[in-house]
């Protein structure tokens, strides 16, 4: 409950019209797993969430949607002007109460935002609309509640207006302060997202020792291990315990070897019959590497992923939402269960949340703290 009251979090993902999804609204708990057959839309849901997160962090439409036509629902007909598009949104809970963000994007004939709405407390706080197709801007109106009920101004048609409001709203009236609180809450929640997709083939290579911020593919796992071992011994010890549960053999330690060329590599240390032996990380199986990478993300939390913005957010508001497409990819059933239990325990502690996609959720159904969204018809 404490995390819900003080830390902005996304509690619902809406895919009103996005690829295979129409009129869909998915509640998101501390740990949510999407499941379903191939083609059911698991990856699509996570991609929509990540897209909102990137827009909230200031990315342009073209950066977020390099192939926007692929996001348009199948068989969606163009209007009289040849326009087709898609709609996504989310609800963010936090100190300002539930805030809803909804976005309409035109994919054809030209990529642009054609409508955005931010609402909270029963009020429309921001709306944007495309008034003149010949201009690269939308007309925005935000709640003021001063001498004039709203303020109107143009905003770029390729950026999320909500993310721009803190730079445009003066914050002098009660209405403006309400708009700022809702916009900042939404942006903080979206910027806390880290999409993690460990790539075992890259994780086997030594990496420069100074790469201490974890990348999306986790190829610099050894450098992050080296950093966290010195700065957060408790998390490192929990990670070693997780390795014992999920890796083959009796792993007792996760060491880091400094190589002569200035690079480092991870070395799980095993103790068999009283004999300690370090295994170079390049000899581990794909399942072991993905398991270790995801466990590292879960146990280190905010401040470790590359691009993390937690340093700009007060400690009471910091959180991390991990997006893990293929959460159980390459893992055997034992590893999947161990990672599930670890994730559920960490998410229950806060301030970390996880949204993942799995092919088979049978081992997760009924698990404490885990919500399963079944996309099969």
CSV table of C-alpha atoms in Angstrom, one decimal:
chain,number,residue,atom,x,y,z
A,1,UNK,CA,0.0,0.0,0.0
A,2,UNK,CA,2.8,2.4,0.8
A,3,UNK,CA,4.2,2.1,-2.7
A,4,UNK,CA,0.8,2.8,-4.2
A,5,UNK,CA,0.3,6.0,-2.1
A,6,UNK,CA,3.7,7.6,-2.7
A,7,UNK,CA,5.4,6.1,-5.8
A,8,UNK,CA,3.8,6.7,-9.2
A,9,UNK,CA,3.0,3.4,-10.9
A,10,UNK,CA,1.2,2.3,-14.0
A,11,UNK,CA,-1.8,0.3,-12.9
A,12,UNK,CA,-3.6,-0.2,-16.2
A,13,UNK,CA,-2.5,-0.5,-19.9
A,14,UNK,CA,-5.1,0.3,-22.5
A,15,UNK,CA,-4.8,-0.9,-26.1
A,16,UNK,CA,-7.9,0.7,-27.7
A,17,UNK,CA,-6.6,0.0,-31.2
A,18,UNK,CA,-3.1,-1.4,-31.5
A,19,UNK,CA,-2.1,-4.2,-33.9
A,20,UNK,CA,-4.2,-7.3,-32.9
A,21,UNK,CA,-5.7,-5.6,-29.8
A,22,UNK,CA,-9.0,-3.7,-29.9
A,23,UNK,CA,-10.8,-2.2,-26.9
A,24,UNK,CA,-8.4,-4.0,-24.5
A,25,UNK,CA,-7.7,-2.8,-20.9
A,26,UNK,CA,-5.2,-4.8,-18.8
A,27,UNK,CA,-4.9,-4.2,-15.0
A,28,UNK,CA,-1.2,-4.3,-13.9
A,29,UNK,CA,-0.3,-5.5,-10.4
A,30,UNK,CA,3.1,-5.6,-8.7
A,31,UNK,CA,4.0,-8.7,-10.9
A,32,UNK,CA,1.9,-9.3,-14.1
A,33,UNK,CA,2.6,-12.0,-16.6
A,34,UNK,CA,0.9,-12.1,-20.1
A,35,UNK,CA,0.4,-15.6,-21.5
A,36,UNK,CA,-1.1,-17.1,-24.5
A,37,UNK,CA,-0.4,-18.9,-27.8
A,38,UNK,CA,2.0,-17.5,-30.3
A,39,UNK,CA,0.4,-14.6,-32.0
A,40,UNK,CA,-2.0,-13.8,-29.2
A,41,UNK,CA,-0.4,-10.4,-28.5
A,42,UNK,CA,1.9,-10.9,-25.5
A,43,UNK,CA,4.8,-9.1,-27.1
A,44,UNK,CA,2.6,-6.5,-28.6
A,45,UNK,CA,1.2,-5.5,-25.1
A,46,UNK,CA,4.8,-5.1,-23.8
A,47,UNK,CA,5.8,-3.2,-26.8
A,48,UNK,CA,2.9,-0.7,-26.4
A,49,UNK,CA,3.9,-0.2,-22.7
A,50,UNK,CA,7.5,0.4,-23.7
A,51,UNK,CA,6.4,2.8,-26.4
A,52,UNK,CA,4.5,4.9,-23.8
A,53,UNK,CA,7.5,4.8,-21.6
A,54,UNK,CA,9.9,6.1,-24.3
A,55,UNK,CA,7.5,8.9,-25.2
A,56,UNK,CA,7.3,9.8,-21.5
A,57,UNK,CA,11.0,10.0,-21.5
A,58,UNK,CA,11.0,12.5,-24.3
A,59,UNK,CA,11.6,10.4,-27.4
A,60,UNK,CA,10.0,11.4,-30.7
A,61,UNK,CA,7.3,9.4,-32.5
A,62,UNK,CA,9.8,8.4,-35.2
A,63,UNK,CA,12.2,7.0,-32.7
A,64,UNK,CA,9.5,5.0,-30.9
A,65,UNK,CA,7.6,3.8,-34.0
A,66,UNK,CA,10.0,3.3,-36.9
A,67,UNK,CA,7.4,1.2,-38.6
A,68,UNK,CA,4.1,2.8,-37.5
A,69,UNK,CA,1.9,1.1,-40.1
A,70,UNK,CA,2.6,-2.2,-38.4
A,71,UNK,CA,0.9,-0.8,-35.3
A,72,UNK,CA,-2.4,-0.1,-37.1
A,73,UNK,CA,-5.0,-2.8,-36.4
A,74,UNK,CA,-5.4,-5.3,-39.1
A,75,UNK,CA,-8.2,-4.6,-41.6
A,76,UNK,CA,-8.5,-1.0,-40.2
A,77,UNK,CA,-10.0,1.0,-43.1
A,78,UNK,CA,-8.7,4.5,-44.0
A,79,UNK,CA,-11.0,7.5,-43.7
A,80,UNK,CA,-11.9,9.8,-46.6
A,81,UNK,CA,-8.5,11.5,-46.3
A,82,UNK,CA,-6.6,8.3,-46.4
A,83,UNK,CA,-5.7,8.4,-42.7
A,84,UNK,CA,-5.1,5.3,-40.5
A,85,UNK,CA,-3.7,5.1,-37.0
A,86,UNK,CA,-3.7,3.5,-33.6
A,87,UNK,CA,-4.6,4.3,-30.0
A,88,UNK,CA,-2.9,3.4,-26.7
A,89,UNK,CA,-3.0,4.7,-23.1
A,90,UNK,CA,-2.5,3.9,-19.5
A,91,UNK,CA,-3.5,4.8,-15.9
A,92,UNK,CA,-1.0,6.0,-13.4
A,93,UNK,CA,-1.7,5.9,-9.7
A,94,UNK,CA,0.3,8.0,-7.2
A,95,UNK,CA,0.2,11.1,-4.9
A,96,UNK,CA,-2.1,12.9,-7.4
A,97,UNK,CA,-4.6,10.0,-7.5
A,98,UNK,CA,-5.4,8.0,-10.6
A,99,UNK,CA,-4.5,9.8,-13.8
A,100,UNK,CA,-5.4,8.6,-17.3
A,101,UNK,CA,-3.3,9.2,-20.4
A,102,UNK,CA,-4.8,8.4,-23.8
A,103,UNK,CA,-3.0,8.9,-27.1
A,104,UNK,CA,-4.2,8.8,-30.7
A,105,UNK,CA,-1.5,8.4,-33.3
A,106,UNK,CA,-1.9,8.8,-37.1
A,107,UNK,CA,0.4,6.3,-39.0
A,108,UNK,CA,-0.7,7.2,-42.5
A,109,UNK,CA,-0.2,9.2,-44.6
A,110,UNK,CA,2.1,10.9,-42.1
A,111,UNK,CA,3.2,9.9,-38.6
A,112,UNK,CA,2.0,12.4,-36.0
A,113,UNK,CA,0.0,12.7,-32.8
A,114,UNK,CA,-3.6,13.7,-33.6
A,115,UNK,CA,-5.0,13.6,-30.1
A,116,UNK,CA,-3.9,13.3,-26.5
A,117,UNK,CA,-5.9,13.5,-23.3
A,118,UNK,CA,-4.8,13.6,-19.7
A,119,UNK,CA,-7.5,13.3,-17.1
A,120,UNK,CA,-7.6,13.0,-13.3
A,121,UNK,CA,-10.1,13.6,-10.5
A,122,UNK,CA,-13.0,13.7,-13.0
A,123,UNK,CA,-11.4,16.6,-14.9
A,124,UNK,CA,-9.8,17.0,-18.3
A,125,UNK,CA,-6.4,18.4,-17.5
A,126,UNK,CA,-4.9,18.4,-21.1
A,127,UNK,CA,-6.3,17.8,-24.5
A,128,UNK,CA,-4.5,18.2,-27.9
A,129,UNK,CA,-6.1,18.1,-31.3
A,130,UNK,CA,-4.8,18.3,-34.9
A,131,UNK,CA,-6.5,21.5,-36.3
A,132,UNK,CA,-4.3,22.2,-39.3
A,133,UNK,CA,-2.9,19.2,-41.2
A,134,UNK,CA,-0.5,21.5,-43.0
A,135,UNK,CA,1.4,22.4,-39.7
A,136,UNK,CA,3.6,20.1,-37.7
A,137,UNK,CA,1.9,21.0,-34.4
A,138,UNK,CA,-1.3,20.3,-32.5
A,139,UNK,CA,-3.5,22.7,-30.6
A,140,UNK,CA,-3.2,22.0,-26.9
A,141,UNK,CA,-5.5,23.2,-24.1
A,142,UNK,CA,-4.7,22.6,-20.4
A,143,UNK,CA,-6.7,23.3,-17.3
A,144,UNK,CA,-5.9,26.7,-15.6
A,145,UNK,CA,-8.9,27.6,-13.4
A,146,UNK,CA,-7.6,31.2,-13.2
A,147,UNK,CA,-8.9,34.2,-15.0
A,148,UNK,CA,-9.3,31.9,-18.0
A,149,UNK,CA,-10.5,28.3,-17.5
A,150,UNK,CA,-7.9,26.9,-20.0
A,151,UNK,CA,-4.6,27.9,-21.6
A,152,UNK,CA,-4.2,27.2,-25.3
A,153,UNK,CA,-0.9,26.9,-27.1
A,154,UNK,CA,0.6,24.8,-30.0
A,155,UNK,CA,2.7,21.8,-29.1
A,156,UNK,CA,4.9,19.6,-31.5
A,157,UNK,CA,2.9,16.8,-33.2
A,158,UNK,CA,5.8,14.3,-32.7
A,159,UNK,CA,6.2,14.5,-28.9
A,160,UNK,CA,4.1,13.5,-26.0
A,161,UNK,CA,2.4,16.7,-24.7
A,162,UNK,CA,2.2,15.4,-21.2
A,163,UNK,CA,6.0,15.2,-21.0
A,164,UNK,CA,6.3,18.8,-22.2
A,165,UNK,CA,3.8,20.3,-19.7
A,166,UNK,CA,6.3,20.8,-16.8
A,167,UNK,CA,8.2,23.1,-19.2
A,168,UNK,CA,5.1,25.0,-20.3
A,169,UNK,CA,2.9,25.4,-17.2
A,170,UNK,CA,3.7,28.2,-14.8
A,171,UNK,CA,2.1,26.6,-11.7
A,172,UNK,CA,0.6,29.8,-10.4
A,173,UNK,CA,-3.0,28.8,-10.0
A,174,UNK,CA,-4.6,25.8,-8.3
A,175,UNK,CA,-5.6,24.4,-11.6
A,176,UNK,CA,-2.1,24.7,-13.0
A,177,UNK,CA,-0.7,23.0,-10.0
A,178,UNK,CA,-3.1,20.1,-10.5
A,179,UNK,CA,-2.1,19.8,-14.1
A,180,UNK,CA,1.6,19.8,-13.1
A,181,UNK,CA,1.1,17.2,-10.4
A,182,UNK,CA,-0.7,14.8,-12.8
A,183,UNK,CA,1.8,15.3,-15.6
A,184,UNK,CA,4.8,14.9,-13.4
A,185,UNK,CA,3.3,11.7,-11.8
A,186,UNK,CA,2.7,10.2,-15.3
A,187,UNK,CA,6.2,11.1,-16.5
A,188,UNK,CA,7.9,9.7,-13.4
A,189,UNK,CA,6.0,6.4,-13.7
A,190,UNK,CA,6.8,6.1,-17.4
A,191,UNK,CA,10.4,7.0,-17.1
A,192,UNK,CA,10.9,4.2,-14.4
A,193,UNK,CA,10.4,1.5,-17.1
A,194,UNK,CA,13.4,-0.7,-18.1
A,195,UNK,CA,12.9,-3.2,-20.9
A,196,UNK,CA,15.2,-6.1,-20.3
A,197,UNK,CA,16.0,-8.8,-22.8
A,198,UNK,CA,19.2,-10.7,-21.9
A,199,UNK,CA,21.2,-11.9,-24.9
A,200,UNK,CA,23.3,-14.9,-23.9
A,201,UNK,CA,25.5,-14.8,-27.0
A,202,UNK,CA,26.6,-11.3,-26.0
A,203,UNK,CA,26.9,-12.0,-22.3
A,204,UNK,CA,29.6,-14.5,-22.8
A,205,UNK,CA,32.1,-11.9,-24.0
A,206,UNK,CA,34.4,-9.9,-21.6
A,207,UNK,CA,33.3,-6.3,-21.2
A,208,UNK,CA,35.0,-3.0,-20.2
A,209,UNK,CA,35.2,-2.7,-16.4
A,210,UNK,CA,33.7,0.8,-16.4
A,211,UNK,CA,30.4,-0.2,-18.0
A,212,UNK,CA,28.5,-0.1,-14.7
A,213,UNK,CA,25.0,0.7,-16.0
A,214,UNK,CA,23.1,-2.4,-17.1
A,215,UNK,CA,22.2,-2.5,-20.8
A,216,UNK,CA,19.0,-3.9,-22.2
A,217,UNK,CA,20.7,-7.0,-23.5
A,218,UNK,CA,22.7,-7.5,-20.2
A,219,UNK,CA,25.9,-8.0,-22.2
A,220,UNK,CA,27.8,-6.0,-19.5
A,221,UNK,CA,26.5,-8.2,-16.6
A,222,UNK,CA,30.1,-8.7,-15.4
A,223,UNK,CA,30.8,-5.0,-15.0
A,224,UNK,CA,27.5,-4.5,-13.1
A,225,UNK,CA,28.3,-7.4,-10.9
A,226,UNK,CA,31.7,-5.8,-10.1
A,227,UNK,CA,30.0,-2.5,-9.2
A,228,UNK,CA,27.2,-3.9,-7.1
A,229,UNK,CA,29.5,-6.3,-5.2
A,230,UNK,CA,31.3,-3.3,-3.7
A,231,UNK,CA,28.4,-0.9,-3.3
A,232,UNK,CA,25.6,-3.3,-2.2
A,233,UNK,CA,26.9,-6.4,-0.5
A,234,UNK,CA,23.4,-7.5,0.6
A,235,UNK,CA,22.0,-7.5,-2.9
A,236,UNK,CA,25.1,-9.4,-4.1
A,237,UNK,CA,24.7,-12.0,-1.4
A,238,UNK,CA,21.0,-12.5,-2.4
A,239,UNK,CA,22.1,-12.8,-6.0
A,240,UNK,CA,24.6,-15.5,-5.1
A,241,UNK,CA,21.8,-17.3,-3.3
A,242,UNK,CA,19.6,-17.0,-6.3
A,243,UNK,CA,22.4,-18.5,-8.5
A,244,UNK,CA,22.6,-21.5,-6.2
A,245,UNK,CA,18.9,-22.1,-6.7
A,246,UNK,CA,18.9,-21.6,-10.5
A,247,UNK,CA,22.2,-22.7,-11.8
A,248,UNK,CA,23.6,-26.2,-12.2
A,249,UNK,CA,26.0,-27.3,-9.5
A,250,UNK,CA,26.5,-25.9,-6.0
A,251,UNK,CA,27.3,-22.2,-6.8
A,252,UNK,CA,28.6,-20.5,-3.7
A,253,UNK,CA,29.8,-17.2,-5.1
A,254,UNK,CA,29.6,-14.9,-8.1
A,255,UNK,CA,33.2,-13.6,-8.7
A,256,UNK,CA,34.5,-11.2,-11.3
A,257,UNK,CA,37.8,-11.7,-13.0
A,258,UNK,CA,39.9,-8.7,-14.1
A,259,UNK,CA,41.6,-9.5,-17.4
A,260,UNK,CA,44.8,-8.1,-18.6
A,261,UNK,CA,43.3,-5.9,-21.3
A,262,UNK,CA,41.1,-4.0,-18.9
A,263,UNK,CA,38.0,-6.1,-19.4
A,264,UNK,CA,36.2,-8.2,-16.8
A,265,UNK,CA,34.2,-11.4,-16.9
A,266,UNK,CA,31.9,-13.1,-14.5
A,267,UNK,CA,32.9,-16.3,-12.8
A,268,UNK,CA,30.4,-18.4,-10.9
A,269,UNK,CA,32.3,-20.3,-8.2
A,270,UNK,CA,31.2,-23.8,-7.4
A,271,UNK,CA,32.1,-25.9,-4.4
A,272,UNK,CA,31.8,-29.7,-5.1
A,273,UNK,CA,33.1,-32.1,-2.4
A,274,UNK,CA,35.1,-29.4,-0.8
A,275,UNK,CA,36.8,-28.4,-4.1
A,276,UNK,CA,36.2,-24.8,-5.3
A,277,UNK,CA,36.2,-24.2,-9.0
A,278,UNK,CA,35.4,-21.0,-11.0
A,279,UNK,CA,33.6,-21.5,-14.2
A,280,UNK,CA,34.0,-18.8,-16.9
A,281,UNK,CA,30.6,-17.3,-17.8
A,282,UNK,CA,31.0,-18.2,-21.5
A,283,UNK,CA,30.6,-21.9,-20.5
A,284,UNK,CA,27.2,-21.4,-19.0
A,285,UNK,CA,24.0,-22.4,-20.8
A,286,UNK,CA,21.6,-19.9,-22.2
A,287,UNK,CA,19.0,-20.6,-19.5
A,288,UNK,CA,21.6,-20.0,-16.8
A,289,UNK,CA,22.7,-16.7,-18.3
A,290,UNK,CA,19.2,-15.4,-18.8
A,291,UNK,CA,18.3,-16.5,-15.2
A,292,UNK,CA,21.3,-14.7,-13.8
A,293,UNK,CA,20.7,-11.5,-15.7
A,294,UNK,CA,17.0,-11.2,-14.7
A,295,UNK,CA,17.9,-12.1,-11.1
A,296,UNK,CA,20.5,-9.3,-11.2
A,297,UNK,CA,17.9,-6.7,-12.4
A,298,UNK,CA,15.4,-7.8,-9.8
A,299,UNK,CA,17.8,-7.7,-6.9
A,300,UNK,CA,19.5,-4.4,-7.7
A,301,UNK,CA,16.5,-2.3,-8.5
A,302,UNK,CA,16.4,1.4,-9.4
A,303,UNK,CA,19.7,3.1,-10.4
A,304,UNK,CA,21.3,0.1,-12.2
A,305,UNK,CA,19.7,0.0,-15.7
A,306,UNK,CA,21.2,2.1,-18.4
A,307,UNK,CA,19.3,5.3,-18.9
A,308,UNK,CA,17.7,5.1,-15.5
A,309,UNK,CA,16.3,8.5,-14.4
A,310,UNK,CA,16.1,7.7,-10.7
A,311,UNK,CA,18.8,10.2,-9.8
A,312,UNK,CA,16.4,13.0,-10.8
A,313,UNK,CA,13.5,11.7,-8.7
A,314,UNK,CA,13.2,12.1,-4.9
A,315,UNK,CA,13.9,8.8,-3.1
A,316,UNK,CA,10.3,8.5,-1.9
A,317,UNK,CA,9.1,8.4,-5.5
A,318,UNK,CA,11.7,6.1,-7.0
A,319,UNK,CA,10.7,2.8,-8.5
A,320,UNK,CA,11.6,0.5,-11.4
A,321,UNK,CA,9.2,-1.4,-13.7
A,322,UNK,CA,11.0,-4.2,-15.5
A,323,UNK,CA,9.5,-5.3,-18.9
A,324,UNK,CA,10.6,-8.9,-19.6
A,325,UNK,CA,9.4,-10.3,-22.9
A,326,UNK,CA,10.1,-14.0,-22.9
A,327,UNK,CA,10.5,-14.0,-19.1
A,328,UNK,CA,10.9,-17.8,-19.1
A,329,UNK,CA,12.7,-18.1,-22.5
A,330,UNK,CA,15.4,-20.8,-22.4
A,331,UNK,CA,14.7,-21.6,-18.8
A,332,UNK,CA,13.8,-25.1,-17.6
A,333,UNK,CA,10.8,-25.5,-15.4
A,334,UNK,CA,12.9,-25.4,-12.2
A,335,UNK,CA,14.6,-22.2,-13.2
A,336,UNK,CA,11.3,-20.6,-14.3
A,337,UNK,CA,9.7,-21.4,-10.9
A,338,UNK,CA,12.7,-20.1,-8.9
A,339,UNK,CA,12.8,-16.9,-10.9
A,340,UNK,CA,9.1,-16.5,-10.5
A,341,UNK,CA,9.3,-16.8,-6.7
A,342,UNK,CA,12.2,-14.4,-6.5
A,343,UNK,CA,10.4,-11.8,-8.7
A,344,UNK,CA,7.2,-12.1,-6.6
A,345,UNK,CA,9.1,-11.7,-3.4
A,346,UNK,CA,11.1,-8.7,-4.6
A,347,UNK,CA,7.9,-7.0,-6.1
A,348,UNK,CA,6.1,-7.5,-2.8
A,349,UNK,CA,8.8,-5.6,-1.1
A,350,UNK,CA,8.8,-2.7,-3.5
A,351,UNK,CA,9.8,-0.4,-5.2
A,352,UNK,CA,10.1,-2.8,-8.1
A,353,UNK,CA,7.4,-4.1,-10.4
A,354,UNK,CA,7.6,-6.6,-13.3
A,355,UNK,CA,5.5,-7.0,-16.4
A,356,UNK,CA,6.5,-10.1,-18.4
A,357,UNK,CA,5.4,-12.4,-21.2
A,358,UNK,CA,5.5,-16.2,-20.9
A,359,UNK,CA,4.5,-19.0,-23.2
A,360,UNK,CA,3.4,-21.3,-20.4
A,361,UNK,CA,2.0,-19.8,-17.2
A,362,UNK,CA,0.9,-23.1,-15.5
A,363,UNK,CA,3.7,-22.8,-12.9
A,364,UNK,CA,2.6,-19.2,-12.1
A,365,UNK,CA,-1.1,-19.6,-11.7
A,366,UNK,CA,-2.1,-19.2,-8.1
A,367,UNK,CA,1.3,-18.0,-7.0
A,368,UNK,CA,1.1,-15.3,-4.3
A,369,UNK,CA,1.5,-11.8,-5.7
A,370,UNK,CA,1.4,-12.9,-9.4
A,371,UNK,CA,-1.3,-11.8,-11.8
A,372,UNK,CA,-1.7,-13.8,-15.0
A,373,UNK,CA,-3.4,-12.2,-18.0
A,374,UNK,CA,-4.5,-14.9,-20.4
A,375,UNK,CA,-4.7,-13.7,-24.0
A,376,UNK,CA,-6.0,-16.9,-25.5
A,377,UNK,CA,-9.6,-16.6,-26.8
